[in-house]
PDB file of C-alpha atoms in Angstrom:
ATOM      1  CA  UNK Y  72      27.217  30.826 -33.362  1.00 66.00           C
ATOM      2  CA  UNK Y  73      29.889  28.185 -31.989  1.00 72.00           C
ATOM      3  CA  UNK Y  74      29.288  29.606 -28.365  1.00 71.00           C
ATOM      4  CA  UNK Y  75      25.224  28.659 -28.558  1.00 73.00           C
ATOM      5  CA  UNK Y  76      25.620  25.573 -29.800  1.00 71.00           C
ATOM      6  CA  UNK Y  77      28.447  24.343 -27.064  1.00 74.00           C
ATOM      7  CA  UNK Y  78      28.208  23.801 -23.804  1.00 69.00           C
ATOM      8  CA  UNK Y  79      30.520  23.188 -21.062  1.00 70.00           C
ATOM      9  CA  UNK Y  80      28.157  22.188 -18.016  1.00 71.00           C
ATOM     10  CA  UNK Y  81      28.548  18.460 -17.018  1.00 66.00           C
ATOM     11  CA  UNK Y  82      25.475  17.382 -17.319  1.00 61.00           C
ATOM     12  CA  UNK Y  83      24.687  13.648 -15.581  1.00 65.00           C
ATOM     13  CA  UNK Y  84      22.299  11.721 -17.209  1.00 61.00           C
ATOM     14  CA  UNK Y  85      19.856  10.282 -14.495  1.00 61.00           C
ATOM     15  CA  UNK Y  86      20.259   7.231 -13.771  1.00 72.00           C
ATOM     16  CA  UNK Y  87      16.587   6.295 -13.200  1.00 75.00           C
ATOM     17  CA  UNK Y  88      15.517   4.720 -16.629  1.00 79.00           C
ATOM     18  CA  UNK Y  89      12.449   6.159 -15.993  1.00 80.00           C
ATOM     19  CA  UNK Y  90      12.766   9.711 -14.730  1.00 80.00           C
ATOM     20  CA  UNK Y  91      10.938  11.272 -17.583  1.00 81.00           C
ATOM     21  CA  UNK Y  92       7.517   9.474 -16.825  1.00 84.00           C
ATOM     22  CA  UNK Y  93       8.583   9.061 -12.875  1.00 86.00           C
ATOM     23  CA  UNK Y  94       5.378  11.723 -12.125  1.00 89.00           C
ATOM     24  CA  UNK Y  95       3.224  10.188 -13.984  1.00 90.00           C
ATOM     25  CA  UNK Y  96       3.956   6.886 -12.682  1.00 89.00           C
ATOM     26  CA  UNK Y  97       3.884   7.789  -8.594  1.00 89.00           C
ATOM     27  CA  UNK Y  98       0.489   9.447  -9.794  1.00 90.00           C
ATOM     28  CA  UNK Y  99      -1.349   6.852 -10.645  1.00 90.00           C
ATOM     29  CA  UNK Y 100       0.631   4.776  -7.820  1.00 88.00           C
ATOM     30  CA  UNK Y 101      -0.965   7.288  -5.348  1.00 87.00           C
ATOM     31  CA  UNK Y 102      -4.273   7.596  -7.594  1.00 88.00           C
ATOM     32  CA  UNK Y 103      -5.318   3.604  -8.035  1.00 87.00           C
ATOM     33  CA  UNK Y 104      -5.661   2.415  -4.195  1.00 83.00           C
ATOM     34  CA  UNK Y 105      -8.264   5.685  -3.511  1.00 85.00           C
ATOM     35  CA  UNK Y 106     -11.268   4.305  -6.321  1.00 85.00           C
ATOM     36  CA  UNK Y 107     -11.883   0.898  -4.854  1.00 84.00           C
ATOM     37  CA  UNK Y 108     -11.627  -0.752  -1.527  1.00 85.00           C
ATOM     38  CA  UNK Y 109      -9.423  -3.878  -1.865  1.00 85.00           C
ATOM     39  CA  UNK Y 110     -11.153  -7.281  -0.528  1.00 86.00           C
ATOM     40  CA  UNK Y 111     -10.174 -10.178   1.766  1.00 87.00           C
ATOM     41  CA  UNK Y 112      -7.541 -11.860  -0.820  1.00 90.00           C
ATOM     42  CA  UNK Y 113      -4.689 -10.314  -2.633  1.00 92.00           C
ATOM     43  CA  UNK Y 114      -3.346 -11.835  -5.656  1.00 92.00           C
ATOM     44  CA  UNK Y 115       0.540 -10.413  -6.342  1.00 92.00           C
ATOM     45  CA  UNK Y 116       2.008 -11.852  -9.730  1.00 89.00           C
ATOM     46  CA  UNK Y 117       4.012 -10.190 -12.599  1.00 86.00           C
ATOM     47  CA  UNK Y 118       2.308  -8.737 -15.909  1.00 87.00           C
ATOM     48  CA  UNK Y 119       4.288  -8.783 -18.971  1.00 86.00           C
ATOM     49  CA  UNK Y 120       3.599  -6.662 -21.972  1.00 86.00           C
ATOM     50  CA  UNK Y 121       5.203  -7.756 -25.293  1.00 86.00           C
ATOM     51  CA  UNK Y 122       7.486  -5.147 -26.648  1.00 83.00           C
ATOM     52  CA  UNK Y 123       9.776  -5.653 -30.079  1.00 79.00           C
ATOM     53  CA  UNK Y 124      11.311  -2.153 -29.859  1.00 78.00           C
ATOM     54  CA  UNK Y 125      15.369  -1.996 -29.735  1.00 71.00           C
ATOM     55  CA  UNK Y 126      14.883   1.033 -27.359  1.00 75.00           C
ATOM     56  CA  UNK Y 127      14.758   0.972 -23.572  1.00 74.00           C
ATOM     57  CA  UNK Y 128      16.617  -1.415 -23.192  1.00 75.00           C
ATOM     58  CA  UNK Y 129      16.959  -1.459 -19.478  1.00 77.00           C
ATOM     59  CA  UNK Y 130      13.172  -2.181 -19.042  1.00 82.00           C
ATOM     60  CA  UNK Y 131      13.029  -4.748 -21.653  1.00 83.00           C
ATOM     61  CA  UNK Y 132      13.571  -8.523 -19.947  1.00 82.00           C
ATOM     62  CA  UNK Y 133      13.480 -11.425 -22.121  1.00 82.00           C
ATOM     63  CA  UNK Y 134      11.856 -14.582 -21.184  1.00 80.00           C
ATOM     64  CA  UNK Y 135      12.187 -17.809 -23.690  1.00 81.00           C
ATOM     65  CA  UNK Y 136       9.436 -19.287 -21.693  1.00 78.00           C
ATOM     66  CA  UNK Y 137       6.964 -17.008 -22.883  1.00 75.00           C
ATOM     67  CA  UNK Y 138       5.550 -18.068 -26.207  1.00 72.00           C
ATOM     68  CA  UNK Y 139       3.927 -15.021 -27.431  1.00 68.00           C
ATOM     69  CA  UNK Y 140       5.971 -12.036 -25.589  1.00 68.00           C
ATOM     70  CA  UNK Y 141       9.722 -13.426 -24.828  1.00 79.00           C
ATOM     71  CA  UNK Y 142      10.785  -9.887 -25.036  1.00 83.00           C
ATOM     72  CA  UNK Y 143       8.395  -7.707 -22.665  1.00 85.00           C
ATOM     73  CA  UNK Y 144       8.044  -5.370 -20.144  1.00 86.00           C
ATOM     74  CA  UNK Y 145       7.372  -6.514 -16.834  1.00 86.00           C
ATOM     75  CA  UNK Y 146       5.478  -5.327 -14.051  1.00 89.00           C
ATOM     76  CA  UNK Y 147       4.365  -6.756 -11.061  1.00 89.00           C
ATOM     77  CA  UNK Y 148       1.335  -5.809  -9.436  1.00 91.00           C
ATOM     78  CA  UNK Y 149      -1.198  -6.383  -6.636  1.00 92.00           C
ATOM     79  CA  UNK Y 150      -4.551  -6.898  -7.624  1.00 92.00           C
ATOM     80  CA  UNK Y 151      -7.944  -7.956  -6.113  1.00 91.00           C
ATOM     81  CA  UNK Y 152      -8.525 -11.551  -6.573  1.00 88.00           C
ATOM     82  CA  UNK Y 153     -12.618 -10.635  -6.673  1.00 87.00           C
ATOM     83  CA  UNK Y 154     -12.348  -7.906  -8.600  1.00 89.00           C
ATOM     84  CA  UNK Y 155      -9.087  -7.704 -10.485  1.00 88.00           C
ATOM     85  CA  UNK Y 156      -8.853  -3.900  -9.387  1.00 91.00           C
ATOM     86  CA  UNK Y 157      -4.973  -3.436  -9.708  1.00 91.00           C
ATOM     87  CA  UNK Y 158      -4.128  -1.646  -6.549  1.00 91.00           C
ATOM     88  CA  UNK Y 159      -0.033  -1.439  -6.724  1.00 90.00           C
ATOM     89  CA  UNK Y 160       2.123  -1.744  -9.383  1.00 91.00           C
ATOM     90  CA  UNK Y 161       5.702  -1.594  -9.720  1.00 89.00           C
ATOM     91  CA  UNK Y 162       7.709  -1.496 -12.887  1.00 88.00           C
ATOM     92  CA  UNK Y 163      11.068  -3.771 -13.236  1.00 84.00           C
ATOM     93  CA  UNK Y 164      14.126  -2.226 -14.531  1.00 79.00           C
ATOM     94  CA  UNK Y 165      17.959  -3.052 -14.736  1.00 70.00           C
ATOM     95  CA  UNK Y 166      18.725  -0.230 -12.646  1.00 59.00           C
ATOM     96  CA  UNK Y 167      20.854  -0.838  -9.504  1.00 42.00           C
ATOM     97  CA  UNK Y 168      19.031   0.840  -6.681  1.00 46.00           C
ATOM     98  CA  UNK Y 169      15.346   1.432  -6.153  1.00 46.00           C
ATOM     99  CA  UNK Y 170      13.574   4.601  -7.559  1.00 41.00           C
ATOM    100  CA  UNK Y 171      10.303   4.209  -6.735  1.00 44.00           C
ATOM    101  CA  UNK Y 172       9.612   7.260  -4.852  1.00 40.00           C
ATOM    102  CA  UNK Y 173       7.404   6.932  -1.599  1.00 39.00           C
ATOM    103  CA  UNK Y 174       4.240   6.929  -2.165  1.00 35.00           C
ATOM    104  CA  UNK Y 175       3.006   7.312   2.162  1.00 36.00           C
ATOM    105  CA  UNK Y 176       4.372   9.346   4.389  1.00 36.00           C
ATOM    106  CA  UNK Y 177       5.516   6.684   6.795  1.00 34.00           C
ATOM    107  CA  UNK Y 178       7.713   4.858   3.794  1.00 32.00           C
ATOM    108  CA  UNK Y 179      10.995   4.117   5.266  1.00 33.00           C
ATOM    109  CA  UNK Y 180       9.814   3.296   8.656  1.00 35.00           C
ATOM    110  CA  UNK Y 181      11.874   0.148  10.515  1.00 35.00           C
ATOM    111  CA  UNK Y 182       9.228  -2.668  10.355  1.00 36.00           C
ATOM    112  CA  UNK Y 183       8.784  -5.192  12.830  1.00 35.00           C
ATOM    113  CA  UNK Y 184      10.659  -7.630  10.635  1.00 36.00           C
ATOM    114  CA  UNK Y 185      13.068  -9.736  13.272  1.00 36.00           C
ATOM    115  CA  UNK Y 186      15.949 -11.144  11.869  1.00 37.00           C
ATOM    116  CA  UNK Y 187      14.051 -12.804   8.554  1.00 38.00           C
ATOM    117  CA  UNK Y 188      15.871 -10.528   5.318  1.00 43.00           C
ATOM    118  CA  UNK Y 189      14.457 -11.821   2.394  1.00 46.00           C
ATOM    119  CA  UNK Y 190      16.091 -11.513  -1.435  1.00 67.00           C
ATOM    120  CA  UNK Y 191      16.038  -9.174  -3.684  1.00 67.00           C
ATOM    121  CA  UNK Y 192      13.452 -10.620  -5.875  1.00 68.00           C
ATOM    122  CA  UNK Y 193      10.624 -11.218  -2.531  1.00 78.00           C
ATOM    123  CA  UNK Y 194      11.459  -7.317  -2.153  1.00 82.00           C
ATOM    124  CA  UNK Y 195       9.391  -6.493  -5.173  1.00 84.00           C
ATOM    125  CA  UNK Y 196       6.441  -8.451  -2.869  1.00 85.00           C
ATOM    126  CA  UNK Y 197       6.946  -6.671   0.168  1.00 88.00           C
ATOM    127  CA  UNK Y 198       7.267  -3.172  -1.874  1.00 88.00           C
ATOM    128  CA  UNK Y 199       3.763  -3.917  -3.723  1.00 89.00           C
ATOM    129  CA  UNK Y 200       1.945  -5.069  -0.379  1.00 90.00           C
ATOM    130  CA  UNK Y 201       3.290  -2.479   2.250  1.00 89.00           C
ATOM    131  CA  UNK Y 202      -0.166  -0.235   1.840  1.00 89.00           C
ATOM    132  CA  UNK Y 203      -2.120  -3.419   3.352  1.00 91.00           C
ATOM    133  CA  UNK Y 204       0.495  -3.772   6.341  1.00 89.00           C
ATOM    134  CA  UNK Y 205      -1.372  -4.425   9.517  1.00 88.00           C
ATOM    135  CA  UNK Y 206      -5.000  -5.074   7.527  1.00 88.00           C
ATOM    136  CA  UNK Y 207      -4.970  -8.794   7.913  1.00 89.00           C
ATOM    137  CA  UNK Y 208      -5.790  -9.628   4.496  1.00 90.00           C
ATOM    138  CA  UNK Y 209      -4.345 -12.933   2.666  1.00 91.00           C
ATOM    139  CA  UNK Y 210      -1.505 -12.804  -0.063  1.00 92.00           C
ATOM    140  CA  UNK Y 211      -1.797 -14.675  -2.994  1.00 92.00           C
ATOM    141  CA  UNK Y 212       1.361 -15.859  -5.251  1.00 90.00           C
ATOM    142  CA  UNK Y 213       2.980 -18.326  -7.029  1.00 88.00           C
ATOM    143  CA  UNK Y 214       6.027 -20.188  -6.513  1.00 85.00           C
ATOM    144  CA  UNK Y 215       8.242 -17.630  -8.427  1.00 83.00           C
ATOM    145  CA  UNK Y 216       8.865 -15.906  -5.061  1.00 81.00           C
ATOM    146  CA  UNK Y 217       7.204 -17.693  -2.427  1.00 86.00           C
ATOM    147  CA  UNK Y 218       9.286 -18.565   0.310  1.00 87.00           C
ATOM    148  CA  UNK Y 219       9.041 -19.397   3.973  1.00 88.00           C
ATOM    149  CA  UNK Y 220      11.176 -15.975   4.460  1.00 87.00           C
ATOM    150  CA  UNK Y 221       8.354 -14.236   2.479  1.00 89.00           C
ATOM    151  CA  UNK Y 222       6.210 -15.589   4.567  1.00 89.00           C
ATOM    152  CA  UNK Y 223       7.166 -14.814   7.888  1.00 89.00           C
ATOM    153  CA  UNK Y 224       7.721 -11.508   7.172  1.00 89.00           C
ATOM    154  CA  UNK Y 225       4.321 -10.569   5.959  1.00 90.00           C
ATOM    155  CA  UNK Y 226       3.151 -12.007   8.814  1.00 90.00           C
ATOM    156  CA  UNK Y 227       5.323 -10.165  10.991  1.00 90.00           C
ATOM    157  CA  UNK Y 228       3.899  -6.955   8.659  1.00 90.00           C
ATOM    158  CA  UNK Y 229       0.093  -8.029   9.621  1.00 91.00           C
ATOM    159  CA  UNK Y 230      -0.671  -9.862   6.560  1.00 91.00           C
ATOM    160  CA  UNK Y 231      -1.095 -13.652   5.894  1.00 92.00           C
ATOM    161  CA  UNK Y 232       0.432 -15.525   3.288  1.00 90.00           C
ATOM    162  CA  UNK Y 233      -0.703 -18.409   0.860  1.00 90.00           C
ATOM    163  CA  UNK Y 234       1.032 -19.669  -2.348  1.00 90.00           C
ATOM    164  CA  UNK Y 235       2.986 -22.798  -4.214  1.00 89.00           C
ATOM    165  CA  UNK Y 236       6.835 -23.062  -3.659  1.00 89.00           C
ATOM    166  CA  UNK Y 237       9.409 -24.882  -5.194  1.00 86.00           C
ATOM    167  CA  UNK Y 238      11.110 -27.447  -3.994  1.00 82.00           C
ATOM    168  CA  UNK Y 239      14.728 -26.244  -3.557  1.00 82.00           C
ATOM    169  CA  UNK Y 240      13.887 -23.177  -1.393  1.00 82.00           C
ATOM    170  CA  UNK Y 241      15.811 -22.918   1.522  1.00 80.00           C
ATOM    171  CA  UNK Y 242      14.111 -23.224   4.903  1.00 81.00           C
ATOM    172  CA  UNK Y 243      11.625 -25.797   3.482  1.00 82.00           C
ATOM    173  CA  UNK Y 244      10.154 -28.603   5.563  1.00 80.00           C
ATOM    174  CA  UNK Y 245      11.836 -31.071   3.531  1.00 80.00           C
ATOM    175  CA  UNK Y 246      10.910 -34.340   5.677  1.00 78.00           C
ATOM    176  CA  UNK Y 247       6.897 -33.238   4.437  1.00 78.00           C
ATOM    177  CA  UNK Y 248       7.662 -33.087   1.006  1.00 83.00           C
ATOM    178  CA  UNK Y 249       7.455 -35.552  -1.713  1.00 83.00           C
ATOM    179  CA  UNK Y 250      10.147 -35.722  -3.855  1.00 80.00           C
ATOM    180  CA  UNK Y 251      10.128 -36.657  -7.376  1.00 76.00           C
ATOM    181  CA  UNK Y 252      11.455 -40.688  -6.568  1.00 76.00           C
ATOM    182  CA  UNK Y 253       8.345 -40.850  -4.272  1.00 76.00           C
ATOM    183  CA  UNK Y 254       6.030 -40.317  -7.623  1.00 74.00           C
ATOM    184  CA  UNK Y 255       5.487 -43.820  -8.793  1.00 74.00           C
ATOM    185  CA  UNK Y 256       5.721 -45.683  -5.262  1.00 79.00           C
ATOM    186  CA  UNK Y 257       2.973 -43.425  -3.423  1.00 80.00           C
ATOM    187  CA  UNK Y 258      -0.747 -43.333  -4.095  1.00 79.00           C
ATOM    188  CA  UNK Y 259      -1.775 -40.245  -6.431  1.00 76.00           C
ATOM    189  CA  UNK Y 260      -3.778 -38.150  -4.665  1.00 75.00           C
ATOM    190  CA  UNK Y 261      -1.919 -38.369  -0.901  1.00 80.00           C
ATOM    191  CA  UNK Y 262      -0.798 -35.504   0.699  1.00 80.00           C
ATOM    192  CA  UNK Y 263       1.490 -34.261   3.687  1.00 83.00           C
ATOM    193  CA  UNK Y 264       1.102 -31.793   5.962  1.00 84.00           C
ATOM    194  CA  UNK Y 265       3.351 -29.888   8.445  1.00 84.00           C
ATOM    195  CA  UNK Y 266       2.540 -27.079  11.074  1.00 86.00           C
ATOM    196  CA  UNK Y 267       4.997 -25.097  12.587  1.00 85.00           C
ATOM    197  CA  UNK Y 268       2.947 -24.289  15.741  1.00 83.00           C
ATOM    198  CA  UNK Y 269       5.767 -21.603  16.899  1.00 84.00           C
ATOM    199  CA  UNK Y 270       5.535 -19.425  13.817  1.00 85.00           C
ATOM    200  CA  UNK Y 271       2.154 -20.027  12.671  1.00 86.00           C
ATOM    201  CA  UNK Y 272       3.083 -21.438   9.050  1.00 89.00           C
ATOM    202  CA  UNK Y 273       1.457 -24.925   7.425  1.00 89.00           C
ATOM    203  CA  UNK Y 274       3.239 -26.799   4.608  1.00 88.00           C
ATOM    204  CA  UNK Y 275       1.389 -28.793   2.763  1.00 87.00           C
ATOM    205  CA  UNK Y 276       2.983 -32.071  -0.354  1.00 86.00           C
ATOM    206  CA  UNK Y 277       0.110 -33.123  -2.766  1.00 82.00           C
ATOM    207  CA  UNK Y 278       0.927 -35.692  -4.738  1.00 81.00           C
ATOM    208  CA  UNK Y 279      -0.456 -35.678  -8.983  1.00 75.00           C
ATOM    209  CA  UNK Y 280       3.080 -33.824 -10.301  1.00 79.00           C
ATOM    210  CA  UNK Y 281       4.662 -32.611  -6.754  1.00 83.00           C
ATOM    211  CA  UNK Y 282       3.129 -29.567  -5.778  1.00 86.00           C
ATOM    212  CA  UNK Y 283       4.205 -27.781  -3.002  1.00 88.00           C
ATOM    213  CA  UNK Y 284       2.325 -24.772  -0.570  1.00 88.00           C
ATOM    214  CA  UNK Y 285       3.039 -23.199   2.548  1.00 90.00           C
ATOM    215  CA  UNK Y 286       0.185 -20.906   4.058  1.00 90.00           C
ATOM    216  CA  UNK Y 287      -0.177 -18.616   7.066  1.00 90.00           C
ATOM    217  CA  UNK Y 288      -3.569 -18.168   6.235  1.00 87.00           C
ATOM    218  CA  UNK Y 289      -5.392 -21.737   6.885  1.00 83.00           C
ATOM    219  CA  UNK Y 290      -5.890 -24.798   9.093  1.00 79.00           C
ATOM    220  CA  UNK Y 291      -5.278 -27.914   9.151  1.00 75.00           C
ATOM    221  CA  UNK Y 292      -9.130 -28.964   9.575  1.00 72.00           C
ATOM    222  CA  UNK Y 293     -11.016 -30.430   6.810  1.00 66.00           C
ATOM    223  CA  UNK Y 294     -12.343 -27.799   3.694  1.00 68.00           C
ATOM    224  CA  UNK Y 295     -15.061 -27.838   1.266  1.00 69.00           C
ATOM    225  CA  UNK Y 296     -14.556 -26.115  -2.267  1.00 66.00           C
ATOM    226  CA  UNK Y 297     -17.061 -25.497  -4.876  1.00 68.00           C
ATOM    227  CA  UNK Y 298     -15.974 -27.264  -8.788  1.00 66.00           C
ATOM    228  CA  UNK Y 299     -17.622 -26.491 -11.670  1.00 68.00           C
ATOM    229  CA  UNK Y 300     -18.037 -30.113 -13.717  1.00 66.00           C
ATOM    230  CA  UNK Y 301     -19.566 -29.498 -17.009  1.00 68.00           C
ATOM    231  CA  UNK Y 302     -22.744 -27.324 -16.038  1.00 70.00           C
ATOM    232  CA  UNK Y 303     -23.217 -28.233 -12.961  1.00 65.00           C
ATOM    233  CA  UNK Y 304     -21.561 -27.162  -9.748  1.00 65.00           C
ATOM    234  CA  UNK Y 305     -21.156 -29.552  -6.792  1.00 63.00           C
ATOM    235  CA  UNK Y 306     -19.489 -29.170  -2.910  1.00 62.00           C
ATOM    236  CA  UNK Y 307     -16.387 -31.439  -2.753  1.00 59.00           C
ATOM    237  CA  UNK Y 308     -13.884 -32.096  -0.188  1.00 56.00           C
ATOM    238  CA  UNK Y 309     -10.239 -31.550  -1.459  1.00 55.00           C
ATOM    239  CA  UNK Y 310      -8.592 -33.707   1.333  1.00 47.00           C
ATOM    240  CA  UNK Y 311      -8.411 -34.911   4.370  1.00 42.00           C
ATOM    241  CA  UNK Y 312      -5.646 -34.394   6.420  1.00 38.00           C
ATOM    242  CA  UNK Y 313      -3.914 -38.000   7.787  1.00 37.00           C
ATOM    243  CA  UNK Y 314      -3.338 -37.750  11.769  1.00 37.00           C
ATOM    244  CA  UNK Y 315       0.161 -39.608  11.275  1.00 35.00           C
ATOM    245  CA  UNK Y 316       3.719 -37.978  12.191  1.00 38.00           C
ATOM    246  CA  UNK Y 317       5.430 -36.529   9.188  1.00 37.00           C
ATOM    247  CA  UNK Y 318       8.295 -38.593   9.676  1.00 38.00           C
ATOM    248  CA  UNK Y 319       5.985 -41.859   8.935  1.00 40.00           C
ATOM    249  CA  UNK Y 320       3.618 -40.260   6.827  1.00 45.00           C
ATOM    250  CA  UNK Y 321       5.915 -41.512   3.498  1.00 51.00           C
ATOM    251  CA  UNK Y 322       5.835 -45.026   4.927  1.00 55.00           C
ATOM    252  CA  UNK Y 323       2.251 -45.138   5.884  1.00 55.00           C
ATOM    253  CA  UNK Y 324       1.266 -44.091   2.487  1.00 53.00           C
ATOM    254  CA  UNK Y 325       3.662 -46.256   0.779  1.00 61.00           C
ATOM    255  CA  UNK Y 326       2.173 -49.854   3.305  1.00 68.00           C
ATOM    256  CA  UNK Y 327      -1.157 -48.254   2.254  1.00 66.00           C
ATOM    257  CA  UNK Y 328      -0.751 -48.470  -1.379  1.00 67.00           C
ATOM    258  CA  UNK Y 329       1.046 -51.617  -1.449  1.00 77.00           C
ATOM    259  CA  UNK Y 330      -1.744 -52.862   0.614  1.00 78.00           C
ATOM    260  CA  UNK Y 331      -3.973 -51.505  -2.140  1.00 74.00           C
ATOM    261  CA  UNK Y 332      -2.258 -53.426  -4.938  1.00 79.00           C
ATOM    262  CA  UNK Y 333      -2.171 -56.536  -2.907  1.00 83.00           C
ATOM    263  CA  UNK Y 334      -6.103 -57.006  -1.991  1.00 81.00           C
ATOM    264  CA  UNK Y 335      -6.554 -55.728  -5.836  1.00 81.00           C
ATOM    265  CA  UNK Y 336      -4.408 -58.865  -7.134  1.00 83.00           C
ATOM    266  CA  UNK Y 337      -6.523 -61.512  -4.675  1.00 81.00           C
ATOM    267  CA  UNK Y 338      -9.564 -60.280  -5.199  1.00 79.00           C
ATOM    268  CA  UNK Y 339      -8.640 -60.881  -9.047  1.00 80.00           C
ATOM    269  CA  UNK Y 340      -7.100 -64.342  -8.324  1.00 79.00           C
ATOM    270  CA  UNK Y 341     -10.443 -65.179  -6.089  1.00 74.00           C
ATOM    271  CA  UNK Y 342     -12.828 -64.526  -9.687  1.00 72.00           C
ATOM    272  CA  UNK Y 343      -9.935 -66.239 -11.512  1.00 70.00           C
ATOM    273  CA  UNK Y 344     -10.241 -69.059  -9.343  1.00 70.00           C
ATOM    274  CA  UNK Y 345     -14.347 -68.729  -9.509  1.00 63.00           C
ATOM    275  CA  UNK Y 346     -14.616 -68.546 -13.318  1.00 63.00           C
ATOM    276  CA  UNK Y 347     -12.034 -71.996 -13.830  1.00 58.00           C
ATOM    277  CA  UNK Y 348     -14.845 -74.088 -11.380  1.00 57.00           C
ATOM    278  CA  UNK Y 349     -17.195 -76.538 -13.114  1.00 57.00           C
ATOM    279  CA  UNK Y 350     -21.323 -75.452 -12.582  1.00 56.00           C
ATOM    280  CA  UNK Y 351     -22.537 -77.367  -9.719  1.00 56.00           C
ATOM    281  CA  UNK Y 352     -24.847 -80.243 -11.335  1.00 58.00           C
ATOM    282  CA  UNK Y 353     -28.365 -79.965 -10.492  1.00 54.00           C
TER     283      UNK Y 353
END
């Protein structure tokens, strides 16, 4: 009885945190991208599902930010920005290597990628969109990974590239960029806009709170975008690009709203002036 209840094999626990639903999940990795054809525009972000559970712990990331679900699961995924059709997924863990399996036969392949190497966390991106590589669609994201590394490496990959960044990443155009001192001395509304004509990325400063893009995936030219006011939907132009050099653009906005202010305060000093005169007698 001792001998079938003790073993002396050295068993080594896996170290993927999710080895016992590993086939499942690189079936319905492989299964998902065959029932719908994806469109022109990609949308890449991270799902979170609340969990309250003390077990798996090594999936479980907590967030403080999150009101409803601070400790969840998180996934990120690639989904159809017409549709919502989730094509690629990819869960998070605290493991320390990779274990997603491949899930094409050319995974593994040395891509075209030059000497751009971008962080751990835009690897997640690049692992999600590699079944669209040389399809020409358009990325989506927000600024929790977008980068101008991210960037030029999907574009090296075939794909373009549009989403908000922060501030502090490195590489940024930083000389078209408002900053946050520039909030209450420049017009709301103004905008700057840089073009790196060698790599084929835009950057683009609008000023409300500072919010920063960078695209591979549009022009400079002037765009039309359909709102929904109330009931009624209208054409409206978002912008119009000024033809100034980005090192001047700060100043030229800054004459241009102190002009502003200035004609404001003599036009008001003119009916002043106007409403003080005595009626002309008749």
């Amino acid at each position: 009885q001792l001998r079938a209840c003790i073993r002396f094999n050295d068993v080594v626990e896996p170290a993927d945190p999710l080895w016992r639903t590993r086939p499942l999940i690189n079936l319905l990795k492989a299964s998902f991208k065959n029932f719908d054809v994806a469109g022109r525009e990609i949308s890449v972000d991270e799902a979170c599902i609340p969990c309250l559970s003390s077990y798996a712990r090594v999936l479980i990331v907590y967030n403080p930010k999150k009101p409803l679900d601070q400790y969840h699961f998180r996934i990120y995924t690639g989904a159809c920005a017409t549709t919502l059709y989730v094509f690629a997924f990819k869960i998070h863990s605290k493991a320390a290597r990779n274990f997603d399996e491949p899930d094409d036969d050319d995974y593994g392949a040395e891509h075209l990628r030059g000497e751009v190497k971008p962080s751990v966390w835009r690897q997640h991106d690049i692992d999600i969109t590699k079944q669209w590589e040389g399809s020409h669609i358009v990325i989506n994201m927000d600024n929790w990974c977008s980068s101008v590394q991210l960037c030029l490496t999907l574009l090296k990959m075939g794909m373009y590239c549009r989403g908000t960044v922060r501030s502090n990443r490195a590489h940024n155009p930083r000389f078209g960029m408002f900053d946050k001192k520039q909030i209450k001395s420049v017009m709301r509304g103004s905008s700057l806009v840089s073009v790196a004509t060698s790599l084929g990325i835009i950057a683009v400063s609008w000023l409300d709170t500072v919010v920063n893009m960078l695209s591979t995936a549009d022009a400079t030219t002037k765009s039309y975008v359909h709102r929904r006011i109330g009931r009624f939907s209208e054409t409206q132009v978002p912008m119009e690009y000024a033809n100034v050099p980005m090192t001047q653009s700060a100043k030229v906005l800054k004459k241009a709203a102190a002009d502003k202010v200035a004609a404001e305060d003599k036009a008001a000093a003119l009916k002043r002036d106007a409403s003080l005169r005595q009626p002309p007698t008749p």
